[in-house]
Short mmCIF file of N, CA and C in Angstrom, two decimals:
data_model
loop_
_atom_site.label_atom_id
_atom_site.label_comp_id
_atom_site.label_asym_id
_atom_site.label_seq_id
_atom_site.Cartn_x
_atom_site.Cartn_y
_atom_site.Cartn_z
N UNK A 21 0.85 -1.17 0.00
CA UNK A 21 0.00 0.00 0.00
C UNK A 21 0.90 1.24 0.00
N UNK A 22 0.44 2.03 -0.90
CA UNK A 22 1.67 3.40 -0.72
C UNK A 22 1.12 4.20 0.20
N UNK A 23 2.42 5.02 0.86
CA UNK A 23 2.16 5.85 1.55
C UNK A 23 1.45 7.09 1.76
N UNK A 24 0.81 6.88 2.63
CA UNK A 24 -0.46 8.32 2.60
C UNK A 24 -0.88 9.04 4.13
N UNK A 25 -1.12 10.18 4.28
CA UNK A 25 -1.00 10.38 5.37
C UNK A 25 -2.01 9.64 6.15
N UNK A 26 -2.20 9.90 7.26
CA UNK A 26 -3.38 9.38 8.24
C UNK A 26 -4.44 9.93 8.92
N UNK A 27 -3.70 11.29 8.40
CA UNK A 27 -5.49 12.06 9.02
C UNK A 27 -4.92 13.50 8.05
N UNK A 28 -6.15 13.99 7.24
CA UNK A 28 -6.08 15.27 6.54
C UNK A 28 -7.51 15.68 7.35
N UNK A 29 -6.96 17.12 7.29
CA UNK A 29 -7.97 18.26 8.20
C UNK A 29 -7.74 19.37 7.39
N UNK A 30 -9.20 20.22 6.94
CA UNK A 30 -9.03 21.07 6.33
C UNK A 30 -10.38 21.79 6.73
N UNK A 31 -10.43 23.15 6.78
CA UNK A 31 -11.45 24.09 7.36
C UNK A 31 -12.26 24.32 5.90
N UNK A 32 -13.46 24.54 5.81
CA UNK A 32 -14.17 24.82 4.86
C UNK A 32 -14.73 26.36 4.54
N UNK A 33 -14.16 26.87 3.46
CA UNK A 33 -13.90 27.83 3.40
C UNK A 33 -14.83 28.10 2.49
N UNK A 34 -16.39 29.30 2.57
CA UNK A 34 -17.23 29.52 1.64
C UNK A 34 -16.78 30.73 0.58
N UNK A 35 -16.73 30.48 -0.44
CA UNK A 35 -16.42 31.34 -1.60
C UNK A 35 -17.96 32.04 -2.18
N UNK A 36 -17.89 33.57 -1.85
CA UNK A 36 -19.21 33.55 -2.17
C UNK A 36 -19.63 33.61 -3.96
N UNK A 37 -20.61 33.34 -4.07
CA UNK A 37 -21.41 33.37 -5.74
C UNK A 37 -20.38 32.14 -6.47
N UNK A 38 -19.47 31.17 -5.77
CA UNK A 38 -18.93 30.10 -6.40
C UNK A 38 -19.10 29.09 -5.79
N UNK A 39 -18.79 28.66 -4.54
CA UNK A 39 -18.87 27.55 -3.92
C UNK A 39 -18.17 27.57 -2.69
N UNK A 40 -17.27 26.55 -2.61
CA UNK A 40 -16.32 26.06 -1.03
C UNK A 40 -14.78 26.11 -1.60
N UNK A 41 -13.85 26.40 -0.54
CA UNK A 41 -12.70 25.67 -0.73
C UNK A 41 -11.99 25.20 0.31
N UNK A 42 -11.51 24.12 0.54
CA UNK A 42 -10.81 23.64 1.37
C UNK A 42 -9.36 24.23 1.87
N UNK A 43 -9.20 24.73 3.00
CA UNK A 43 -8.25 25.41 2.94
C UNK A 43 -7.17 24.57 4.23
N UNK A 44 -6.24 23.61 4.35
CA UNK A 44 -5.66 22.11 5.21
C UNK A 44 -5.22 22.99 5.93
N UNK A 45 -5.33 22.50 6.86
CA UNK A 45 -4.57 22.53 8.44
C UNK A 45 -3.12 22.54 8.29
N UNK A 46 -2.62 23.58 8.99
CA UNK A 46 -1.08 23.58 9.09
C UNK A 46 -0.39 21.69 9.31
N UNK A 47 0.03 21.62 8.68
CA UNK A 47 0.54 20.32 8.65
C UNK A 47 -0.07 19.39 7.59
N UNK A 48 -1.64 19.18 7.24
CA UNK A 48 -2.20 18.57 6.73
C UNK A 48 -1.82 18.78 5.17
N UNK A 49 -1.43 16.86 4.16
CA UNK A 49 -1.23 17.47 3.20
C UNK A 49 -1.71 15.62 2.89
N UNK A 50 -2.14 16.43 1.23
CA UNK A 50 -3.10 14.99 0.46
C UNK A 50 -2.23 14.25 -0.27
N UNK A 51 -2.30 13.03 0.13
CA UNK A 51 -1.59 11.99 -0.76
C UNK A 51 -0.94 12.67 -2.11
N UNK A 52 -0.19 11.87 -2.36
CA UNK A 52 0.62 12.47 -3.47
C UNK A 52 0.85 11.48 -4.74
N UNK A 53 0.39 10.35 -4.15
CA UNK A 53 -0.05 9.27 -5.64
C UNK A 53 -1.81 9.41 -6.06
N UNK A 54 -1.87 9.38 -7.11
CA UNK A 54 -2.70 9.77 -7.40
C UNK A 54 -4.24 9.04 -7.06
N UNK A 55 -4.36 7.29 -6.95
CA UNK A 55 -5.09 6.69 -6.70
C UNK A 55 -5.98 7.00 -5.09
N UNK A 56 -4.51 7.05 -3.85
CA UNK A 56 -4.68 7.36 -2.69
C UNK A 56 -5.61 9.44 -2.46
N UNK A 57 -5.57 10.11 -3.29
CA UNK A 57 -5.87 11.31 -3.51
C UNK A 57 -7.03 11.26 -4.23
N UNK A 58 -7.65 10.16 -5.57
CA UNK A 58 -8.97 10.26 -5.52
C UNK A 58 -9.72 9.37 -4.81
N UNK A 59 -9.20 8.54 -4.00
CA UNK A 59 -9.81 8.23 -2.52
C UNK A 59 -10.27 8.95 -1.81
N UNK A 60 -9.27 9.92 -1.09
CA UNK A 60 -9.21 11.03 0.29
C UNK A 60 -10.43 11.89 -0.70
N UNK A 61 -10.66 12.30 -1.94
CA UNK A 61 -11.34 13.53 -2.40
C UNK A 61 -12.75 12.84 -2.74
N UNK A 62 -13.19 11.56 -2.76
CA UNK A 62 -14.63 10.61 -2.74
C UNK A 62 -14.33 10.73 -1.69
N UNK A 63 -13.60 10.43 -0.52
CA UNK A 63 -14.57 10.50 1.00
C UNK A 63 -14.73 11.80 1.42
N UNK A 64 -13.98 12.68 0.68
CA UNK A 64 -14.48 14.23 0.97
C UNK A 64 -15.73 15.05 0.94
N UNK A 65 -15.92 14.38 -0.39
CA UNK A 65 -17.13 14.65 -0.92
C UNK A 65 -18.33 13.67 -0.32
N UNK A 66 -18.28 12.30 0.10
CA UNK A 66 -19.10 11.69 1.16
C UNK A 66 -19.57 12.54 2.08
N UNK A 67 -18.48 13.04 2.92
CA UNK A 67 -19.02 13.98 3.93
C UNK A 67 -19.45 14.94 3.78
N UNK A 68 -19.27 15.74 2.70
CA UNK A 68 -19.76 16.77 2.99
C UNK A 68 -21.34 16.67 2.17
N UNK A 69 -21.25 16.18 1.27
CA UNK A 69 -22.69 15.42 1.30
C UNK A 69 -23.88 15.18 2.15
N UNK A 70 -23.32 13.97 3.05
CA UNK A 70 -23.79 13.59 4.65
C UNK A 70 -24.24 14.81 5.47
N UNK A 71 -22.93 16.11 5.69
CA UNK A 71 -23.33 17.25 6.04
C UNK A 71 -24.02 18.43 6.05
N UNK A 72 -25.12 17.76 4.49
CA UNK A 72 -26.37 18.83 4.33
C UNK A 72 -25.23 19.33 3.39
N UNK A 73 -24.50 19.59 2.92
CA UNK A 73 -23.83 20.42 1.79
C UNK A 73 -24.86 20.19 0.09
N UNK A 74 -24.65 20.89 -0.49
CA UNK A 74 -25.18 20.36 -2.45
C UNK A 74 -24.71 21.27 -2.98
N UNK A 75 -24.57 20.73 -4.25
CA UNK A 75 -24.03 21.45 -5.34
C UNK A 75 -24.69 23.11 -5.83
N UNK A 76 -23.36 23.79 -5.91
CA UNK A 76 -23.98 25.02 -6.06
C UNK A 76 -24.75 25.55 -7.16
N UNK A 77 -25.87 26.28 -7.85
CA UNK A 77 -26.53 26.54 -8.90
C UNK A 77 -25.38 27.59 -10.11
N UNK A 78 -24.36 28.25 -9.77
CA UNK A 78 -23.42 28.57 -10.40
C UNK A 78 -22.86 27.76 -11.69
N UNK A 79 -22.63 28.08 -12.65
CA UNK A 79 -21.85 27.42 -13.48
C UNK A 79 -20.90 27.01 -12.92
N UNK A 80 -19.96 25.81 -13.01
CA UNK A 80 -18.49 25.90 -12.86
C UNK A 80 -17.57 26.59 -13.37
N UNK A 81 -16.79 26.86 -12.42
CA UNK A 81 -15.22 27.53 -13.14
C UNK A 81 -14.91 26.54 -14.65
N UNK A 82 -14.56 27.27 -15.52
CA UNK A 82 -14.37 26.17 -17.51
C UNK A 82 -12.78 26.14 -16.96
N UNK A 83 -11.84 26.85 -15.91
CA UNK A 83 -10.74 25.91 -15.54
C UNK A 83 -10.77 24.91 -15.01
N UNK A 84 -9.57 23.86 -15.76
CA UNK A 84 -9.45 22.65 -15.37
C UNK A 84 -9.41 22.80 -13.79
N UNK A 85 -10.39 21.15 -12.99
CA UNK A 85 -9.61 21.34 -11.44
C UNK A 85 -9.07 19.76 -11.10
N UNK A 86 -8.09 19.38 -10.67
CA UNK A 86 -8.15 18.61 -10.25
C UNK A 86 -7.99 17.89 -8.83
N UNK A 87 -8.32 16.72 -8.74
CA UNK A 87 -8.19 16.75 -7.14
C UNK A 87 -7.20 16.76 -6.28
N UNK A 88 -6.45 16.40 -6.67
CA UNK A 88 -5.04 17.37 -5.77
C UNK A 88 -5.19 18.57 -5.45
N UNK A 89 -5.41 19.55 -6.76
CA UNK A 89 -5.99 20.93 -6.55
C UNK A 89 -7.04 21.20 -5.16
N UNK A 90 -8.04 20.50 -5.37
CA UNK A 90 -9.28 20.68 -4.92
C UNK A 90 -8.82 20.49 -2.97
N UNK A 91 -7.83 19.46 -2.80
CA UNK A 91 -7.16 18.80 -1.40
C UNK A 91 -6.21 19.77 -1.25
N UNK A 92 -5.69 20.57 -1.91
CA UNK A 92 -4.61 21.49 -1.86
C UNK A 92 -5.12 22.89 -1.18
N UNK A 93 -6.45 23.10 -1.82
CA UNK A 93 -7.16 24.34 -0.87
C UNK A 93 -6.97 25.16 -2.46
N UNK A 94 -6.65 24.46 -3.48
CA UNK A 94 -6.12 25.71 -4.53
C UNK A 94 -7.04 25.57 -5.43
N UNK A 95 -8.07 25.31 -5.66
CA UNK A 95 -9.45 25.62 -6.26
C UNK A 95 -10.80 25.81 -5.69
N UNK A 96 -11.86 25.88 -6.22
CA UNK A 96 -13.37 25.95 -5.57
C UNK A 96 -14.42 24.84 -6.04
N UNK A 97 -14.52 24.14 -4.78
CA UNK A 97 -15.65 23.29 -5.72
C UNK A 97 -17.09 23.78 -5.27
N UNK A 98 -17.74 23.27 -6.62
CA UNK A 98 -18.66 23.89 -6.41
C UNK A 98 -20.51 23.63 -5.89
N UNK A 99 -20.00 23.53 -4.61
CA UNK A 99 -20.62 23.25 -3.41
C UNK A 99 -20.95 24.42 -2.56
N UNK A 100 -21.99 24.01 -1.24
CA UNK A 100 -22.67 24.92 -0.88
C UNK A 100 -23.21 24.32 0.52
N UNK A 101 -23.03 25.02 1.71
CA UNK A 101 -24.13 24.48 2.88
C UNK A 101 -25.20 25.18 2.33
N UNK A 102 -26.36 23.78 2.67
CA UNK A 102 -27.75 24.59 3.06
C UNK A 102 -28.18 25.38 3.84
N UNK A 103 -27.61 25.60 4.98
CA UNK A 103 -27.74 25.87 6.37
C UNK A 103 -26.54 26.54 6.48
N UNK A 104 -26.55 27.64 7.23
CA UNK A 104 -25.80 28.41 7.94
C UNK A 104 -25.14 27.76 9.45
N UNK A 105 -23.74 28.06 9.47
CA UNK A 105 -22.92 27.48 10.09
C UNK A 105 -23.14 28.38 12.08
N UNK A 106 -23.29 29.42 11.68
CA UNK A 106 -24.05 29.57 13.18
C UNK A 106 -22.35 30.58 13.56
N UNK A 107 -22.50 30.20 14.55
CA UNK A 107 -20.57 31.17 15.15
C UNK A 107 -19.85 29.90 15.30
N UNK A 108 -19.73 28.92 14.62
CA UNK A 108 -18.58 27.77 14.80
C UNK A 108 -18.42 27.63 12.81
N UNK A 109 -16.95 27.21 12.87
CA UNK A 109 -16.45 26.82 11.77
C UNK A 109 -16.82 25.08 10.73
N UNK A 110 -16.50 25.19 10.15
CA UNK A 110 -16.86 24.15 9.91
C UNK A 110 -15.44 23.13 8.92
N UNK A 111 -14.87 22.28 9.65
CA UNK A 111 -13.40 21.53 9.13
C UNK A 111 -14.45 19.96 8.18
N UNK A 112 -13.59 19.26 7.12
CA UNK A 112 -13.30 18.21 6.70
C UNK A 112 -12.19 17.41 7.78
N UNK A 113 -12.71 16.62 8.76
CA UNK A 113 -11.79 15.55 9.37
C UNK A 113 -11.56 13.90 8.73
N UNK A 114 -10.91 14.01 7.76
CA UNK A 114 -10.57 12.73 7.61
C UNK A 114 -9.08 11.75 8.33
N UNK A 115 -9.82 10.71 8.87
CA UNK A 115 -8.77 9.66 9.23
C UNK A 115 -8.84 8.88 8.25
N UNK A 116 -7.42 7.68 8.47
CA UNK A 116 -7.27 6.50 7.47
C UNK A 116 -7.51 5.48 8.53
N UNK A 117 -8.07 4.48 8.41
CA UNK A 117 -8.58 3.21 9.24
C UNK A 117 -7.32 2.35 8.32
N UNK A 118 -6.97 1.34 9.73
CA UNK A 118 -5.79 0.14 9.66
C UNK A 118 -6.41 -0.56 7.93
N UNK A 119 -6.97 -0.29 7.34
CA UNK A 119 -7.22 -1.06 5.52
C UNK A 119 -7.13 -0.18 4.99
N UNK A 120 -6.65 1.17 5.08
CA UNK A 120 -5.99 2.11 4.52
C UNK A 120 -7.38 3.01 3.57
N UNK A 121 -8.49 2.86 4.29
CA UNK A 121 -9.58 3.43 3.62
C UNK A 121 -9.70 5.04 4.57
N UNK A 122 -10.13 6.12 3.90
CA UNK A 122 -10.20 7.22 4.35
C UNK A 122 -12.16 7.19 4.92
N UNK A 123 -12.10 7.94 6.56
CA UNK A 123 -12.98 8.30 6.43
C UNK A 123 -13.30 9.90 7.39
N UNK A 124 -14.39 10.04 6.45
CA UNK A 124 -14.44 11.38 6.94
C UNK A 124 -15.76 12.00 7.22
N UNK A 125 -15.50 13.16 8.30
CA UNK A 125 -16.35 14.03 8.61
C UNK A 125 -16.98 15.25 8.87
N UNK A 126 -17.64 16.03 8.64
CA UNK A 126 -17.56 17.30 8.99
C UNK A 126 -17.93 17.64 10.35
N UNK A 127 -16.94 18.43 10.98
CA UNK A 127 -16.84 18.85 12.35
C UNK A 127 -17.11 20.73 12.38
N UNK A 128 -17.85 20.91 13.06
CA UNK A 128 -18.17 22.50 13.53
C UNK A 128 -17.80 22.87 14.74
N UNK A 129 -16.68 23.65 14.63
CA UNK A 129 -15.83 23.77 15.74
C UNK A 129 -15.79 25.64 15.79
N UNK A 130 -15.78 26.02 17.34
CA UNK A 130 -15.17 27.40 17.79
C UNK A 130 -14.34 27.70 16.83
N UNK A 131 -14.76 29.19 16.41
CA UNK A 131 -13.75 29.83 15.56
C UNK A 131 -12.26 29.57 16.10
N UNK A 132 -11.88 29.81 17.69
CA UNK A 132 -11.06 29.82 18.24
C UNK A 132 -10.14 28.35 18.71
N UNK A 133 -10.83 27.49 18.67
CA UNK A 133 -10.45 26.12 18.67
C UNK A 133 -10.50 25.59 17.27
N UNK A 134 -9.23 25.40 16.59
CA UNK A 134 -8.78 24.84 15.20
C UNK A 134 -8.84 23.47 15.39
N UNK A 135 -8.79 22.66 14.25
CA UNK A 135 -8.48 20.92 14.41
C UNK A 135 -7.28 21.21 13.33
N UNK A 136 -6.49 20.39 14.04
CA UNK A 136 -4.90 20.31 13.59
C UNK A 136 -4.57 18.74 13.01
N UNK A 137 -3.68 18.74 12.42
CA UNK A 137 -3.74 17.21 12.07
C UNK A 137 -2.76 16.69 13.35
N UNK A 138 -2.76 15.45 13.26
CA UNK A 138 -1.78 14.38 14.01
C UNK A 138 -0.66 14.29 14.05
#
């Protein structure tokens, strides 16, 4: 199994009239083979799914994105909470479980209390 990290954390960052971008936790960084990275970016999108998120009514950006990009914090996808986040933030917590599968969640945390990776 190639190497991949074990927990990516990234704060969700609303872009307005486009969508979200993921913006990683000091330390947090996405696989770097490519298979393990469209893993981590399907369980990304699981969660935030799960989390009441949907796709935004915007056209997409006609630049290419890809998912490295998208795990990098260096594009916008184009997504959307339904719901307003309230005075807490809202992070992507993904761990890797011992079969090397990513899973993840969205956590709403104090502006002032960050989630950091491991």
């Amino acid at each position: 199994m190639p190497e991949s990290p074990e927990r990516y954390v990234a704060r969700v960052v609303d872009v307005p009239d486009r969508g979200i971008r993921l913006a990683p936790a000091t330390g947090a960084v996405a696989p770097g083979e490519p298979t393990e990275a469209n893993l981590l970016g399907m369980a990304v999108a699981l969660a935030l799914g799960s989390a009441d998120y949907e796709h935004h009514p915007q056209p997409r950006d006609p630049e290419l994105q890809t998912i490295q990009a998208l795990l990098a914090g260096e594009a916008v996808m184009p997504w959307r909470a339904r719901a307003e986040a309230g005075d807490t933030v809202p992070y992507v917590v993904c761990d890797r479980s011992p079969s090397g599968h990513y899973r993840c969640r969205v956590q709403h945390r104090p502006e002032d209390e960050p989630v950091e990776p491991r």
